[in-house]
GROMACS .gro file of C-alpha atoms in nm:
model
  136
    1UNK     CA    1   2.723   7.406   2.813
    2UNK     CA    2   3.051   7.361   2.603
    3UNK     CA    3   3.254   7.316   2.882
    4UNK     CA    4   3.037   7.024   2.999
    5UNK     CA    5   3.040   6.875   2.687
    6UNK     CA    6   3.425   6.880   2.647
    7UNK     CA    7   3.421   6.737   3.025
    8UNK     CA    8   3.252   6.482   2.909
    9UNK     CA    9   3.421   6.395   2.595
   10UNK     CA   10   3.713   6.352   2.824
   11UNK     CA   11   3.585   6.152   3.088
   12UNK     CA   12   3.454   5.927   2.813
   13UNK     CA   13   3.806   5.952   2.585
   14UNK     CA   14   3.996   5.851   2.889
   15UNK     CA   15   3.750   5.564   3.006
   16UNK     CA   16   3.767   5.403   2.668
   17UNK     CA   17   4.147   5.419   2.586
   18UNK     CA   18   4.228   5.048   2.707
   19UNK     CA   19   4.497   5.004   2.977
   20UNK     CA   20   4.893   4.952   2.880
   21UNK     CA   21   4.896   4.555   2.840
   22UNK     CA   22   5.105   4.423   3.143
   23UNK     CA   23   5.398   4.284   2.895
   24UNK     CA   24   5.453   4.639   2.837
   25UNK     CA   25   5.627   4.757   3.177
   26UNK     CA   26   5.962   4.736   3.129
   27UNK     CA   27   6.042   4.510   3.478
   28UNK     CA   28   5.814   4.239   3.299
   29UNK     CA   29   5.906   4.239   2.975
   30UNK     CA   30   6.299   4.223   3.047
   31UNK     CA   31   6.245   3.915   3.309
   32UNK     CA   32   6.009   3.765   2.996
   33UNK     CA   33   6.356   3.793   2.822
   34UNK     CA   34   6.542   3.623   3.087
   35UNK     CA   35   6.288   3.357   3.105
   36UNK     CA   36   6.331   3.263   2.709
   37UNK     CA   37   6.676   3.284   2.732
   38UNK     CA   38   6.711   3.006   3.006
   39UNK     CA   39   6.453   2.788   2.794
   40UNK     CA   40   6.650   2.798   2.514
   41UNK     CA   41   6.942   2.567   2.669
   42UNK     CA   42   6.614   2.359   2.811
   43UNK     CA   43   6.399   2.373   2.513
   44UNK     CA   44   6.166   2.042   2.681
   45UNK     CA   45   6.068   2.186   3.014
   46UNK     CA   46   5.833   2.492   3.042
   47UNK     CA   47   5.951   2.770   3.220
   48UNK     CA   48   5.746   2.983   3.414
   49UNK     CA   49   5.661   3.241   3.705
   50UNK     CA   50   5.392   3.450   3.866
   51UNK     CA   51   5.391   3.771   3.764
   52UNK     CA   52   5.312   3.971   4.152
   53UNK     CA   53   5.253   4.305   4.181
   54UNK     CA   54   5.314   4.520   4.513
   55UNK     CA   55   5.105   4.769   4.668
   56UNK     CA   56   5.376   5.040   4.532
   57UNK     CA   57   5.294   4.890   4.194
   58UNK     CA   58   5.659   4.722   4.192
   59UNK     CA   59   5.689   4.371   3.996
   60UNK     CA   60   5.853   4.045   4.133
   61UNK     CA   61   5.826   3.715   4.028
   62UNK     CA   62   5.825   3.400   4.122
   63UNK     CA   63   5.935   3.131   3.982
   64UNK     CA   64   5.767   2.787   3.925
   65UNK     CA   65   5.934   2.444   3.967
   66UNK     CA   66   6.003   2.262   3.657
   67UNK     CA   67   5.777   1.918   3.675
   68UNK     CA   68   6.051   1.742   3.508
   69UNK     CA   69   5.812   1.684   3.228
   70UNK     CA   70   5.825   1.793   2.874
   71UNK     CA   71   5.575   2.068   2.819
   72UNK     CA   72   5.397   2.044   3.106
   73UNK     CA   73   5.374   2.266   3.476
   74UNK     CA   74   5.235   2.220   3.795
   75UNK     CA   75   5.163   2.391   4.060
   76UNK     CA   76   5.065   2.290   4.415
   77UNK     CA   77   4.978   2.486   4.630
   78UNK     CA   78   4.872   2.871   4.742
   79UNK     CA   79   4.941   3.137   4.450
   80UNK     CA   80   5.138   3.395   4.562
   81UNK     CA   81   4.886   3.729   4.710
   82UNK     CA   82   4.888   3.979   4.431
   83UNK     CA   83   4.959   3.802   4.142
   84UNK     CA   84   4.849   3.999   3.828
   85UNK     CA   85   4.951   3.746   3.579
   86UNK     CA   86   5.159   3.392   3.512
   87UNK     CA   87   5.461   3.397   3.216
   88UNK     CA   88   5.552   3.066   3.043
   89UNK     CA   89   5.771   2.955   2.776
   90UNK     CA   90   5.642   2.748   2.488
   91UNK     CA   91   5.896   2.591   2.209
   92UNK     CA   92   5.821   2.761   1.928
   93UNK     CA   93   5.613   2.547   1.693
   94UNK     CA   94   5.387   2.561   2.016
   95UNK     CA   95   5.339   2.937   2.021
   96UNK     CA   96   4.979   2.934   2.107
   97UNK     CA   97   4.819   2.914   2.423
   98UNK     CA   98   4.674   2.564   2.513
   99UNK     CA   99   4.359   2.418   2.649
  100UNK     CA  100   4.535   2.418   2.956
  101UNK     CA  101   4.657   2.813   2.945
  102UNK     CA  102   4.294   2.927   2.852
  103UNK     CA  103   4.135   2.746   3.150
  104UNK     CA  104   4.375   2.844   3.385
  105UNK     CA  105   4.313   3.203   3.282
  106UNK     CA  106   3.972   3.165   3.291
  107UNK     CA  107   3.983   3.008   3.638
  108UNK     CA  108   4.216   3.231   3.834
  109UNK     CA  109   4.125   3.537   3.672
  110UNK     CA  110   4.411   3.679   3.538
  111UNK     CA  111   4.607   3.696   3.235
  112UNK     CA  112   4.841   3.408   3.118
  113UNK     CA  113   5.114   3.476   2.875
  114UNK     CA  114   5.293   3.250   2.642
  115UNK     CA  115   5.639   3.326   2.536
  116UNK     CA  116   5.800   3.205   2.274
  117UNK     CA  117   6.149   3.355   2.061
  118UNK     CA  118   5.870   3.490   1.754
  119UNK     CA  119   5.555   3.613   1.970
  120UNK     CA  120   5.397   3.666   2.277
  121UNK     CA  121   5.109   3.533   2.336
  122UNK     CA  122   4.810   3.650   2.591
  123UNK     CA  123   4.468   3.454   2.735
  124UNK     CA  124   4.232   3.569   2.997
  125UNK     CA  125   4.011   3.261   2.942
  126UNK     CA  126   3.809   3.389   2.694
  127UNK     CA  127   4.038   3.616   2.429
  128UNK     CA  128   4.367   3.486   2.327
  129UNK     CA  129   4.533   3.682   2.095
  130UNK     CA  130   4.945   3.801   2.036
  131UNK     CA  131   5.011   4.062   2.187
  132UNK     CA  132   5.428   4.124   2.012
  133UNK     CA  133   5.507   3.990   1.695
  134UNK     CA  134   5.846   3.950   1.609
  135UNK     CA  135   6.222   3.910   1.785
  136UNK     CA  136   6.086   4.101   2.102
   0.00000   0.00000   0.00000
């Protein structure tokens, strides 16, 4: 009987521990970098990718056009199969996600994360909260 109870207080233990937050992997985090570091010389235009992961659960990105507009993205168009997540830039007095952020979460599915030199911020459409604090 004590040996199914400790079974079960592990299943449950290791059900409820939430999953590492995708900024975490090191492959995401370090082009995150990369993509701040090239806004900083174009503070105006967003910068941004799709964040795709492989079937060996390898990251690439790739990268979205700037819309030659200040603050603003588009994209036309098919999003790339197995896309776990879209990184942006933000200046940073505009370190929060937008209207725009949140419903795009919301509508694709998947998480959208703003970066900015101070925070990171993460949506899914419904819970927006920052997820570093700090020079990350």
């Amino acid at each position: 009987m004590l040996t199914m109870i400790a079974t079960l207080f592990l299943q449950v233990a290791a059900t409820a521990a939430p999953p590492p937050d995708l900024i975490e992997a090191p492959d995401v985090l370090a082009y995150c970098r990369t993509l701040l570091a090239k806004s900083a010389s174009d503070q105006f235009n967003e910068h941004a990718a799709f964040v795709v992961r492989t079937p060996e659960a390898r990251h690439y990105f790739v990268p979205l056009p700037s819309s030659g507009r200040d603050d603003l993205l588009l994209w036309r168009g098919r999003i790339p199969k197995g896309t776990v997540a879209i990184v942006h830039t933000h200046r940073d007095m505009r370190g929060a996600a937008s209207k725009l952020d949140v419903i795009t979460a919301r509508r694709l599915g998947i998480p959208v994360y703003i970066l900015t030199a101070r925070r990171i911020v993460k949506t899914d459409g419904e819970v927006t909260e920052v997820v570093r604090k700090g020079k990350w």
